[in-house]
Short mmCIF file of C-alpha atoms in Angstrom, two decimals:
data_model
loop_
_atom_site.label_atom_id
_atom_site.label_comp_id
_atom_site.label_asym_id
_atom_site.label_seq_id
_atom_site.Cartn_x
_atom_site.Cartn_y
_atom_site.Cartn_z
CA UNK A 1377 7.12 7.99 28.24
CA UNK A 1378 3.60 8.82 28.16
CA UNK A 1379 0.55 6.68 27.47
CA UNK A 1380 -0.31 8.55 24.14
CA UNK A 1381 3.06 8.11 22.69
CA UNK A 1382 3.15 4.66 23.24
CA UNK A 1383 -0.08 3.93 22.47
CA UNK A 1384 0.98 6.29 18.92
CA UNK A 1385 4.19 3.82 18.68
CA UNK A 1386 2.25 0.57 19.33
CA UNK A 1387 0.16 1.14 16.58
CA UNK A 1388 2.23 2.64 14.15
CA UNK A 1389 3.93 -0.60 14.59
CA UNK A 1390 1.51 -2.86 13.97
CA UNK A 1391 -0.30 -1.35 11.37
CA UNK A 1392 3.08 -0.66 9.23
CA UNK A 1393 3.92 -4.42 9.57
CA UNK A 1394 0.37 -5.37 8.46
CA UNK A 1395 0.64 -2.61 5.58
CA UNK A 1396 3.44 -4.90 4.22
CA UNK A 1397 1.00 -7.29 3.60
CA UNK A 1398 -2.13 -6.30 1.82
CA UNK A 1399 -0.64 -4.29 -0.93
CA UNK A 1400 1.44 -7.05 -1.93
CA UNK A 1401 -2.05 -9.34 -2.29
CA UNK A 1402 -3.85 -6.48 -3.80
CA UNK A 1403 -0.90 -6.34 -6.42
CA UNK A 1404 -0.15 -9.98 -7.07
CA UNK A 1405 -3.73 -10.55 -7.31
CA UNK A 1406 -4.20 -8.48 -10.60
CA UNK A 1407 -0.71 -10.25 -12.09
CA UNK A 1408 -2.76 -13.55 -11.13
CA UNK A 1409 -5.49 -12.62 -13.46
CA UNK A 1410 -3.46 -11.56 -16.66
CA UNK A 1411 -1.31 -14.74 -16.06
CA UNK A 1412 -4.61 -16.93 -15.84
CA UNK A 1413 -5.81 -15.25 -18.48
CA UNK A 1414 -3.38 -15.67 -20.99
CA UNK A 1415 -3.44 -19.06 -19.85
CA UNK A 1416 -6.56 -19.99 -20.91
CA UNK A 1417 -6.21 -17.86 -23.95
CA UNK A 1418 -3.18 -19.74 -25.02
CA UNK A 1419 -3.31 -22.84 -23.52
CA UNK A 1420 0.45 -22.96 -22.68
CA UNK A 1421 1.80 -25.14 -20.11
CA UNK A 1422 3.69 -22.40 -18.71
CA UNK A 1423 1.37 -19.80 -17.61
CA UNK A 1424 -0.63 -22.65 -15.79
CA UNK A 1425 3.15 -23.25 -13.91
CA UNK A 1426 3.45 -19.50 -13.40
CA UNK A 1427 -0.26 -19.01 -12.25
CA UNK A 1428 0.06 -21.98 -9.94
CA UNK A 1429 3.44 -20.88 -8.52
CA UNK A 1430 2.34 -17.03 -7.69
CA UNK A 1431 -0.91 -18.40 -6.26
CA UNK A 1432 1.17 -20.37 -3.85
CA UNK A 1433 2.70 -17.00 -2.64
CA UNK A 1434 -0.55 -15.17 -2.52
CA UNK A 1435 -1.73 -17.59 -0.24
CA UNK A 1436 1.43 -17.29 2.11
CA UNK A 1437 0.81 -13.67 1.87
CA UNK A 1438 -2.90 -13.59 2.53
CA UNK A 1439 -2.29 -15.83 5.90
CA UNK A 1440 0.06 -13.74 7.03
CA UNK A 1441 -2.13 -10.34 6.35
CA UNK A 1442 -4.70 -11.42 7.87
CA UNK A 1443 -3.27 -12.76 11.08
CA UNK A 1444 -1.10 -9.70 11.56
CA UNK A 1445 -4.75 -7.06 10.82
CA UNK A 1446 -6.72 -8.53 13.44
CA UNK A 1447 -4.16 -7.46 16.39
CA UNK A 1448 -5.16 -3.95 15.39
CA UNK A 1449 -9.01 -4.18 15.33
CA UNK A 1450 -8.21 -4.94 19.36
CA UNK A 1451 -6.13 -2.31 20.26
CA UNK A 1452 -9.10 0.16 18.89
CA UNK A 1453 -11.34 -0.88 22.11
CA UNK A 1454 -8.14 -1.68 24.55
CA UNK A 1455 -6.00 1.74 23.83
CA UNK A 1456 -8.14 3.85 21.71
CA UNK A 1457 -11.89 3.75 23.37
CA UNK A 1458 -12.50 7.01 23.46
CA UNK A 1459 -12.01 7.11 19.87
CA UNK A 1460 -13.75 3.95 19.17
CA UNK A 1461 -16.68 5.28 20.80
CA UNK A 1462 -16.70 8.58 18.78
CA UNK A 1463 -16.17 7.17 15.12
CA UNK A 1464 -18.14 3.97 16.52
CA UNK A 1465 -21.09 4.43 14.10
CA UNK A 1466 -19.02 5.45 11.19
CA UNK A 1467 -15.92 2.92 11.49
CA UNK A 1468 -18.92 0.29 12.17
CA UNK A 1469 -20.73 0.83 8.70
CA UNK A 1470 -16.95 0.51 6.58
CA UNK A 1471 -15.89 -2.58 8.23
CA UNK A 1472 -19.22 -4.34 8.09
CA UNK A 1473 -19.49 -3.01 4.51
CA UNK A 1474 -15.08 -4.61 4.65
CA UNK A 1475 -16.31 -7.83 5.49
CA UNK A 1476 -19.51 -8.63 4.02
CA UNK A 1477 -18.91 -7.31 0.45
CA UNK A 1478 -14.72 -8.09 0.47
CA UNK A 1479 -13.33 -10.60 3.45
CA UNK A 1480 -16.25 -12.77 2.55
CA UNK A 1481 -15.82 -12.50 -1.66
CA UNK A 1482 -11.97 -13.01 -0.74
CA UNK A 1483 -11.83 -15.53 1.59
CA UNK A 1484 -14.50 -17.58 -0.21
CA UNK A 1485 -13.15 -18.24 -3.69
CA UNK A 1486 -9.78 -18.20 -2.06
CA UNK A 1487 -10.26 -22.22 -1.80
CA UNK A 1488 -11.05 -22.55 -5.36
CA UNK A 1489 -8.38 -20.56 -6.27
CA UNK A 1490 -5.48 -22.76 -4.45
CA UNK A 1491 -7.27 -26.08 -4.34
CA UNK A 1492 -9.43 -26.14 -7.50
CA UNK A 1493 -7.49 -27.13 -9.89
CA UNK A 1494 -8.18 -30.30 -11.93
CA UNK A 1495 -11.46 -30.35 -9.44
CA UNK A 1496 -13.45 -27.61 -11.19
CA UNK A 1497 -13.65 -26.32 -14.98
CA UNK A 1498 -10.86 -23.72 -16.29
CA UNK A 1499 -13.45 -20.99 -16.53
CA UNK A 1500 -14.68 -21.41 -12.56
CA UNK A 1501 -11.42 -21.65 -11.84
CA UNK A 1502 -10.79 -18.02 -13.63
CA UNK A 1503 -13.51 -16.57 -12.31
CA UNK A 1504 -12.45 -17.26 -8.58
CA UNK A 1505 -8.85 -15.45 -9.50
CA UNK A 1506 -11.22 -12.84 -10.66
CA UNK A 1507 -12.98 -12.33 -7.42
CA UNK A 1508 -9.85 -12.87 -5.15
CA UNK A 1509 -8.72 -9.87 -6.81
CA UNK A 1510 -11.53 -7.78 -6.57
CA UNK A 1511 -12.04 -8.81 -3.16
CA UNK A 1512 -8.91 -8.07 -1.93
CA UNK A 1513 -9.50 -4.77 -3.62
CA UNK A 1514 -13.33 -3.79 -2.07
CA UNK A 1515 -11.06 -4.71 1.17
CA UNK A 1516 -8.99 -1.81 0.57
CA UNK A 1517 -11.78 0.18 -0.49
CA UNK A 1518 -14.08 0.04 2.81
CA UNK A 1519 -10.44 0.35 4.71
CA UNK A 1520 -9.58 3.49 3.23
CA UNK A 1521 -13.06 4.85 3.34
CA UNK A 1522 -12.89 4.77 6.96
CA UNK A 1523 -9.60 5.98 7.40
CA UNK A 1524 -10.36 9.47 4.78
CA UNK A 1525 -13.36 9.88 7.02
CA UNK A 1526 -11.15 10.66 9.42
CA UNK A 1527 -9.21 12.99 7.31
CA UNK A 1528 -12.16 14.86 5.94
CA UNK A 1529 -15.41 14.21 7.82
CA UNK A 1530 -18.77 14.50 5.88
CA UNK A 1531 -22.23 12.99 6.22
CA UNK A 1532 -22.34 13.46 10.07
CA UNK A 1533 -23.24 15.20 13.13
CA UNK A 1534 -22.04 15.27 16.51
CA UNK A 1535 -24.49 13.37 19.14
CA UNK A 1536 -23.71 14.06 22.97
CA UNK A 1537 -21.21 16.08 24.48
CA UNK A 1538 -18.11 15.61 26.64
CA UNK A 1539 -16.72 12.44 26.90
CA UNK A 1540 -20.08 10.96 25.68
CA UNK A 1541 -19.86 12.30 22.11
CA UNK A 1542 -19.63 10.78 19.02
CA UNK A 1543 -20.05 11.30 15.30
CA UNK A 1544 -23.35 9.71 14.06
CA UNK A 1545 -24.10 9.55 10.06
CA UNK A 1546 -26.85 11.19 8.15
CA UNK A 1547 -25.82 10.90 4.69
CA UNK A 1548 -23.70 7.14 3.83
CA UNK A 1549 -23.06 8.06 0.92
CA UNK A 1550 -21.86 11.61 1.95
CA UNK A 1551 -19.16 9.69 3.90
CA UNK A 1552 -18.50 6.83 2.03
CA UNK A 1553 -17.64 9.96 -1.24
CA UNK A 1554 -15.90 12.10 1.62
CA UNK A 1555 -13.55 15.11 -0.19
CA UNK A 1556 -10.46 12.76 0.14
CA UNK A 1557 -11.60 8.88 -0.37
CA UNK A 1558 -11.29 8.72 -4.08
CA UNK A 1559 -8.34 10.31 -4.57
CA UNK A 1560 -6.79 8.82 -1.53
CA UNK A 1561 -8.28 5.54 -2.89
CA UNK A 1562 -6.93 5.65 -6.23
CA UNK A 1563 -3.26 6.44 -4.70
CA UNK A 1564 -3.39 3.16 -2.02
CA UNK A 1565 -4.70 1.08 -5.08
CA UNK A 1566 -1.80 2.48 -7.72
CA UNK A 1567 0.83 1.97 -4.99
CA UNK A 1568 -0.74 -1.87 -4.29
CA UNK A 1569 0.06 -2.90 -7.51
CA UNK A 1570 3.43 -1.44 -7.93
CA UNK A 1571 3.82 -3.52 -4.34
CA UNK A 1572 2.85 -6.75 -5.76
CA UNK A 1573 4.05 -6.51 -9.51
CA UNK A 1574 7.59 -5.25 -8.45
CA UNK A 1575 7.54 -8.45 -6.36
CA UNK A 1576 7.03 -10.67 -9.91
CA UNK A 1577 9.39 -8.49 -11.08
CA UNK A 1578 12.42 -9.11 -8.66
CA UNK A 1579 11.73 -12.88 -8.24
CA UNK A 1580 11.90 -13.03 -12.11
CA UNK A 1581 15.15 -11.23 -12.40
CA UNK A 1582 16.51 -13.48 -9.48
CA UNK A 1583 15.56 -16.67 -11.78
CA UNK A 1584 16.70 -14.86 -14.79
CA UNK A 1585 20.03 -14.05 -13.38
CA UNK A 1586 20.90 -17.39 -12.01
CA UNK A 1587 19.61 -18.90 -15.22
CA UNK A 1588 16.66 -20.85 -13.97
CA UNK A 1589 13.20 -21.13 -15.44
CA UNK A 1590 14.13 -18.19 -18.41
CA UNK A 1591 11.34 -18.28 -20.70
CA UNK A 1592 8.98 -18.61 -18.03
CA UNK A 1593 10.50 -15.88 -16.01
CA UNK A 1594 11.16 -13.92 -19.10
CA UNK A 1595 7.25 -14.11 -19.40
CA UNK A 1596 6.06 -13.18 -16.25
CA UNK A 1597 8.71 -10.21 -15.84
CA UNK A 1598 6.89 -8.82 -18.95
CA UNK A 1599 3.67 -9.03 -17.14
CA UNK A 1600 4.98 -7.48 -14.12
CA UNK A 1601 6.46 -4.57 -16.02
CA UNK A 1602 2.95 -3.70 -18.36
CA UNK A 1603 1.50 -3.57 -14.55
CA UNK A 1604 3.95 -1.57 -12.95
CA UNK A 1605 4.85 0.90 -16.11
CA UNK A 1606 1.18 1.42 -16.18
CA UNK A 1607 0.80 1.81 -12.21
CA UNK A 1608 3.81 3.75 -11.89
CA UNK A 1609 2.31 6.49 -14.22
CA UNK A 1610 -0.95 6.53 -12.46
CA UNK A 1611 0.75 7.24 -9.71
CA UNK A 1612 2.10 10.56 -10.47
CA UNK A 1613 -1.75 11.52 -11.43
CA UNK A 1614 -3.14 10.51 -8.22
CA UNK A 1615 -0.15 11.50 -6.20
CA UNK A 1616 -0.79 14.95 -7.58
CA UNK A 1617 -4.75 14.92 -7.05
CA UNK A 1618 -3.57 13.92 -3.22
CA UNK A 1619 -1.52 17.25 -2.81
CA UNK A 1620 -4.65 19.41 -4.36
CA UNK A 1621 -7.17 17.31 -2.03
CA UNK A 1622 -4.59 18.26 0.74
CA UNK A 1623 -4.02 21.61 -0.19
CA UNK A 1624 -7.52 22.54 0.24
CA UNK A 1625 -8.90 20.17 3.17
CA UNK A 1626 -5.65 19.58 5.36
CA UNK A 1627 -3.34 22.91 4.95
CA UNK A 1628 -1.35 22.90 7.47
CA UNK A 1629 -0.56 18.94 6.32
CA UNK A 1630 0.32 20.42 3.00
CA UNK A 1631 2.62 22.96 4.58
CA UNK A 1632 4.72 20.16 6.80
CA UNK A 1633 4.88 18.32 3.54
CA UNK A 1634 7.41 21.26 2.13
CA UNK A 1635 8.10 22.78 5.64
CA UNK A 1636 6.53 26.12 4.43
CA UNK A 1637 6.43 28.52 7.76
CA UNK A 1638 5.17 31.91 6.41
CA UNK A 1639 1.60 32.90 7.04
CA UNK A 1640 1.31 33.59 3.53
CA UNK A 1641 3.62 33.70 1.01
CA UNK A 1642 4.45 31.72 -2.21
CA UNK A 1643 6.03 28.33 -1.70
CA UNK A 1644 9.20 26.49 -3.02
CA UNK A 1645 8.64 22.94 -3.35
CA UNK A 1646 11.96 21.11 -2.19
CA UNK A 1647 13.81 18.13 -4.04
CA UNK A 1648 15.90 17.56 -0.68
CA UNK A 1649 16.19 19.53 2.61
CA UNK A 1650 16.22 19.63 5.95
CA UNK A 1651 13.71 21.82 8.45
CA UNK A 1652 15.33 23.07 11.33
CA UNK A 1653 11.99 23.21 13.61
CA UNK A 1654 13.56 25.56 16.04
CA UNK A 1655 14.43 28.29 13.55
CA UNK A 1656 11.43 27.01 11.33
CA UNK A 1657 13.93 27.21 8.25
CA UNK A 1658 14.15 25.10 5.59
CA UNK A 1659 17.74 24.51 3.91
CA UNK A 1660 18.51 22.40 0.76
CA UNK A 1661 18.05 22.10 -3.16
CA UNK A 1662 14.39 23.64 -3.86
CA UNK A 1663 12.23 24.75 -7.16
CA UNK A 1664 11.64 28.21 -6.71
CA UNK A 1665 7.89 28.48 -6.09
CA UNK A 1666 7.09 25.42 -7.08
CA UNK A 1667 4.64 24.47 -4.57
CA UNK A 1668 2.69 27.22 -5.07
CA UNK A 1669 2.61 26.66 -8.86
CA UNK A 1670 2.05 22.90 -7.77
CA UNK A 1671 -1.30 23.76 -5.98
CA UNK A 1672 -2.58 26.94 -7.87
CA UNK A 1673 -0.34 26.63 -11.48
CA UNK A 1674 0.64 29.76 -11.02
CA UNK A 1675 3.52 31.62 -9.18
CA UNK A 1676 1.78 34.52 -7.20
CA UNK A 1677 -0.83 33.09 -5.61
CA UNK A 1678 0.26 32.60 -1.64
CA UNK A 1679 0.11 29.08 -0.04
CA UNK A 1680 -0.95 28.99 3.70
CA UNK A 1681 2.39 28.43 5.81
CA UNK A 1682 2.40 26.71 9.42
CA UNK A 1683 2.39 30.26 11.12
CA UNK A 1684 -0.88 30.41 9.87
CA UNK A 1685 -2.40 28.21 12.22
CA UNK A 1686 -2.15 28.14 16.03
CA UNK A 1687 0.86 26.17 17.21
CA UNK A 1688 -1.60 23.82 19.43
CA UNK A 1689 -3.36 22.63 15.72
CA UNK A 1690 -0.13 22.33 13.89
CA UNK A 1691 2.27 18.80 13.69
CA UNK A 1692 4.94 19.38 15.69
CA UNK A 1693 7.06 16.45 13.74
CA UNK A 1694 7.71 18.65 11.08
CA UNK A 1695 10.45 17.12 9.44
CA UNK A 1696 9.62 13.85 10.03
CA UNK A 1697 6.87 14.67 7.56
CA UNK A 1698 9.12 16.84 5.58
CA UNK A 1699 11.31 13.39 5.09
CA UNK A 1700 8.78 10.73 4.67
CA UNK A 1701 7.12 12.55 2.27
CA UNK A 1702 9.79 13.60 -0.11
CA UNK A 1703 10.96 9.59 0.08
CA UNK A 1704 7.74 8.80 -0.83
CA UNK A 1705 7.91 11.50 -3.70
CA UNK A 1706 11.61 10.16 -4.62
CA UNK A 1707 10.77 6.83 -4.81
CA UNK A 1708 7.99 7.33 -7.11
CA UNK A 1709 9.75 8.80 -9.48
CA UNK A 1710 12.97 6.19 -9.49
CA UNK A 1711 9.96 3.42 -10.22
CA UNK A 1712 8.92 5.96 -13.22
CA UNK A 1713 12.16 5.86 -14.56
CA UNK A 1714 13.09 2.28 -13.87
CA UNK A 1715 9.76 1.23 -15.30
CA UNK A 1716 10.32 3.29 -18.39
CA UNK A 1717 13.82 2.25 -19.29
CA UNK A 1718 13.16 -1.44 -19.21
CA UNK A 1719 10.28 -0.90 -20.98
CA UNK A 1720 12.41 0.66 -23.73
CA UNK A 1721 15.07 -2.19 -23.23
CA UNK A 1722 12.52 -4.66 -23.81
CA UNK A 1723 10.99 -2.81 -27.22
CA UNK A 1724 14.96 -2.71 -28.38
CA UNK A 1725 15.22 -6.36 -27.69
CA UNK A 1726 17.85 -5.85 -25.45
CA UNK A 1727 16.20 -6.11 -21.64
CA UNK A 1728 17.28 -9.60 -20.83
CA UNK A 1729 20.68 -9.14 -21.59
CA UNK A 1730 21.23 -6.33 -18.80
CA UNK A 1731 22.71 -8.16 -15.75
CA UNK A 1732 23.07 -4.97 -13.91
CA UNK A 1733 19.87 -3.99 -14.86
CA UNK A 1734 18.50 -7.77 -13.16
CA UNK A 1735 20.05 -6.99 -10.21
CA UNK A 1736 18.90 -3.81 -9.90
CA UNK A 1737 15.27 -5.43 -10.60
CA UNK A 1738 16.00 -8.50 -7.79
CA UNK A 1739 16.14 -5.80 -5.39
CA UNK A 1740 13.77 -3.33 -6.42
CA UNK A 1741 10.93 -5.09 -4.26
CA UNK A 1742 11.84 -3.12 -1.37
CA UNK A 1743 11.03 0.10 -3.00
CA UNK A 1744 7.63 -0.03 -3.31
CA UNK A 1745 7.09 -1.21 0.56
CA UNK A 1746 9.04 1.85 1.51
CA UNK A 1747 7.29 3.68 -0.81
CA UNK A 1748 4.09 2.46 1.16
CA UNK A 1749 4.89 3.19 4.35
CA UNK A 1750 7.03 6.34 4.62
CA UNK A 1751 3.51 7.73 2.33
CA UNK A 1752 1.42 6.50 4.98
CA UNK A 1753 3.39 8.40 7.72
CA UNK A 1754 3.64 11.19 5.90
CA UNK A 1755 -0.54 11.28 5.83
CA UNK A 1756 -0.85 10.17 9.54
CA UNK A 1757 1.29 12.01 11.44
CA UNK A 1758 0.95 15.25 8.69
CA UNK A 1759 -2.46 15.49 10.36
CA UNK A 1760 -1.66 15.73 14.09
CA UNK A 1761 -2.80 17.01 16.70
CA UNK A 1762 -6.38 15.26 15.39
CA UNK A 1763 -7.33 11.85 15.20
CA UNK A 1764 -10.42 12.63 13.31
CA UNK A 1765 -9.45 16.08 11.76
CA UNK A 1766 -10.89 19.35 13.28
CA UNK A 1767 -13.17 17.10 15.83
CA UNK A 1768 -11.10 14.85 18.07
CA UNK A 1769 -7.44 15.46 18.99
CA UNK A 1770 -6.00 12.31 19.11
CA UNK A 1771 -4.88 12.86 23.33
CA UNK A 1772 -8.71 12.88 23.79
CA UNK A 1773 -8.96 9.70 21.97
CA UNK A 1774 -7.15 7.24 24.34
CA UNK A 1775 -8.50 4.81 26.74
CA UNK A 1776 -8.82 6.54 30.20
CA UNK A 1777 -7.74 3.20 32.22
CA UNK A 1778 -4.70 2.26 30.19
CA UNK A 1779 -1.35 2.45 31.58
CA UNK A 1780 1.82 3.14 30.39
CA UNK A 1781 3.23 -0.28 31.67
CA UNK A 1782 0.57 -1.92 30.24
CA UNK A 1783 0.96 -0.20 26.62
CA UNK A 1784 5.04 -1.15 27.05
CA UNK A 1785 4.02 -4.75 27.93
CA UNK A 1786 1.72 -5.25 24.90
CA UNK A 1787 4.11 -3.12 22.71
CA UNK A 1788 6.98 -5.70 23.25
CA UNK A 1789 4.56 -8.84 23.47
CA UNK A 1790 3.92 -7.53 19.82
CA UNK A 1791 7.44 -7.23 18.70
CA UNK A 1792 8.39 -10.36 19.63
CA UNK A 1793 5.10 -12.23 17.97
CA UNK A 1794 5.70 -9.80 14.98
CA UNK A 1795 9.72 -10.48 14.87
CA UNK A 1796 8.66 -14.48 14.91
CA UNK A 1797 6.09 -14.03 12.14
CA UNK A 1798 8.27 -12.37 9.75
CA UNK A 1799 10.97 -14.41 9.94
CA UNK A 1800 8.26 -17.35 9.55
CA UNK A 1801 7.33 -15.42 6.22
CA UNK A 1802 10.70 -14.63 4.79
CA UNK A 1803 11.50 -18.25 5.38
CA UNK A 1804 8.44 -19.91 3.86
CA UNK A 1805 8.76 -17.51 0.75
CA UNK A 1806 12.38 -18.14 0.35
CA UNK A 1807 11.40 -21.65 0.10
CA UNK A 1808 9.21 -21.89 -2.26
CA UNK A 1809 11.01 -19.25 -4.31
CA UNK A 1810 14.17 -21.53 -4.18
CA UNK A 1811 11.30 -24.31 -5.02
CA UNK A 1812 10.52 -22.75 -8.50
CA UNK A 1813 7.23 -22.94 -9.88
CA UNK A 1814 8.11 -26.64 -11.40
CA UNK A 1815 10.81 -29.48 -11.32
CA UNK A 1816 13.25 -28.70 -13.58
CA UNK A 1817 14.46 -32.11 -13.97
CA UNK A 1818 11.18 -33.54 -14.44
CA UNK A 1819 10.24 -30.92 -16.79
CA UNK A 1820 13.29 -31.76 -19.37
CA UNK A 1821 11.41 -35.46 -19.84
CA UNK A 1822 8.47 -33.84 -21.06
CA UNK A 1823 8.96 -33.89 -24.95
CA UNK A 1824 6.37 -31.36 -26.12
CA UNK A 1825 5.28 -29.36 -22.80
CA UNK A 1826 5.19 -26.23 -24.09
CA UNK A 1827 1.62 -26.39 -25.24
CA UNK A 1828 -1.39 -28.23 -24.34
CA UNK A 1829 -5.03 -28.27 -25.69
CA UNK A 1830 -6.59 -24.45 -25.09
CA UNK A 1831 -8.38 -25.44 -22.19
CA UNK A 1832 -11.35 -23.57 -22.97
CA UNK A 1833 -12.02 -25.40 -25.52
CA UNK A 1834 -11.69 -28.48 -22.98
CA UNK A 1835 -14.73 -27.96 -21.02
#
């Protein structure tokens, strides 16, 4: 094995594990503010037990993020220096921008928010869940910036030559607004919050079906669903603004998404399939020109196939992309539906008495991680040969004095810290899940602890 594919593998690896992460805060975080706020709009006991018992698990979840993201922030000068030199200037201005403007606003009220209670007033209290949440968004902002920089480069030039160049901005704002960041954006946000409320979601059905903490989890499913119907529906917007952002910066990305071959020619868009890369045929259940009428909404207008392009500028993992991106496309749509039929359920009174439905719901978390990641391989390795699209091929981006040993050693050094972290995290969020977000016991002596004085009207 080379030094490029390992140095591919080592961080596909470690950035997919730390992608499990920050959509789940990003998510919870909003469910954190509606549960908060109903809180102090109600003043009932249990949305302070449910906003204390999910802040508890943002916290595990933050810790973990953040130890897994800065592993990656290394391996840009160790394996990737060529590259960090290039984009140096550009991924410089995002991450300060990341950490002055998001880390900072995060991590600061993040104190407040898990040890303020009873120490500061209800509404301080809020307004630190408040900017948790949009911290952990601006976060996601700056880090997606960056990364559709690299996707569609604006507001630069090229300094140097050789070896020595690198991209240099003349118009921030020009990259900051490059052709893909807001729509790319809007889709990494959308698919955050399905992340985080499908996890209120599934460890609400798990207390619902083993009959523990009911009303309470009865609540906060509700809250999870509003965010989730609402997110899931978004999604299908922005997933669709993606393909036309694709379809017009990143072709030959857009043609690997459907494994479309022919220079030009109209496109079918495929519900399943397979791409034979050797024959560069595609069999399986299609919609007859439906990509085409997907990008252009019409069905005569030709779509630029891979043929188009030279084979040294095309991704050669064709149906890896082909897969990845129709799972990504598949499980957006079975969160649609699920979304929308408990959402009926619930307006026919009849959502809680499901079981199967529960179960279905205590598992569902996994969908939106897989969601997550098969979308972001689909993007990253759609757009090979380039690192930094049209500029820098990503085998010109590696560090020149790197081995392969060396990229093996740190590879399984990873795995095994990774492996050890994980099972850390499942076992500290089993925990407190098996916890509960009060003492049941102790909560059937309190006679009237349904409802306590509004607390705004308390300070």
């Amino acid at each position: 094995m080379d030094v490029e594919f390992l140095s591919r593998l080592q961080f596909a690896f470690t950035i997919a594990f730390h992608y499990i992460y920050p959509p789940l805060s990003i998510g919870l975080g909003v469910c954190l503010v509606i549960m908060e706020g109903l809180y102090l709009k109600t003043g009932k006991l249990m949305y302070e037990q449910m906003t204390r018992f999910w802040i508890k698990i943002f916290a595990l979840i933050f810790g973990i993020g953040v130890a897994t993201g800065i592993v990656m922030e290394f391996e840009f000068g160790t394996n990737w220096a060529t590259y960090s030199r290039y984009v140096g200037d550009i991924f410089g201005s995002a991450l300060a921008a990341e950490g002055i403007f998001a880390f900072a606003l995060e991590s600061g009220f993040l104190g407040i928010l898990i040890f303020g209670w009873n120490r500061v007033s209800s509404r301080v209290h809020f307004f630190s869940t408040i900017m948790v949440a949009l911290g952990s968004m601006f976060s996601a902002i700056w880090i997606v910036v960056a990364n559709s920089w690299q996707q569609t480069p604006a507001g630069y030039h090229i300094v140097g030559e050789g070896l020595n160049a690198r991209a240099e901005i003349t118009d921030f704002w020009a990259m900051v607004f490059n052709p893909s960041s807001v729509d790319r954006l809007s889709h990494v946000i959308n698919g955050s919050f399905l992340a985080g409320s499908f996890l209120v979601l599934s460890v609400s059905a798990f207390y619902i079906l083993n009959n523990r903490y009911v009303e309470l989890s009865r609540a906060s499913f509700k809250i999870g669903l509003a965010v989730a119907g609402i997110a899931s529906l978004l999604q299908l917007f922005t997933g669709h603004r993606s393909a036309d952002g694709v379809a017009e910066y990143q072709p030959a990305k857009l043609a690997a998404f459907e494994g479309h071959y022919d220079s030009l020619a109209v496109a079918d868009m495929y519900l399943v399939g397979w791409v034979n890369q050797k024959t560069e045929e595609v069999s399986g259940i299609s919609i007859p020109k439906g990509l085409t009428f997907l990008i252009h909404q019409d069905f005569t207008t030709p779509v630029k196939g891979l043929r188009h392009f030279k084979a040294e500028n095309r991704p050669t993992a064709v149906n890896f992309v082909f897969q990845t991106y129709h799972m990504m496309v598949a499980i957006g749509m079975i969160l649609i539906g699920l979304t929308l039929l408990a959402a009926w359920l619930l307006w026919r009174n009849k959502l809680f008495t499901q079981r199967w439905l529960m179960i279905v719901f205590a598992f569902s978390v996994l969908l939106p991680q897989i969601g997550n990641q098969v979308g972001w391989y689909s993007a990253e390795v759609g757009r090979q040969p380039w690192v930094v699209y049209g500029l820098l091929r990503t085998s010109d981006a590696l560090s020149k004095a790197v081995t392969a040993n060396q990229v093996i050693f740190s590879l399984l050094l990873f795995t095994v810290v990774y492996v050890l972290l994980f099972i850390l995290f499942i076992y500290l969020l089993n925990k407190k899940i098996q916890h509960g977000p009060y003492d049941e016991e102790a909560q059937e002596d309190i006679p009237d602890a349904s409802k306590r004085d509004n607390p705004l009207m308390a300070h």
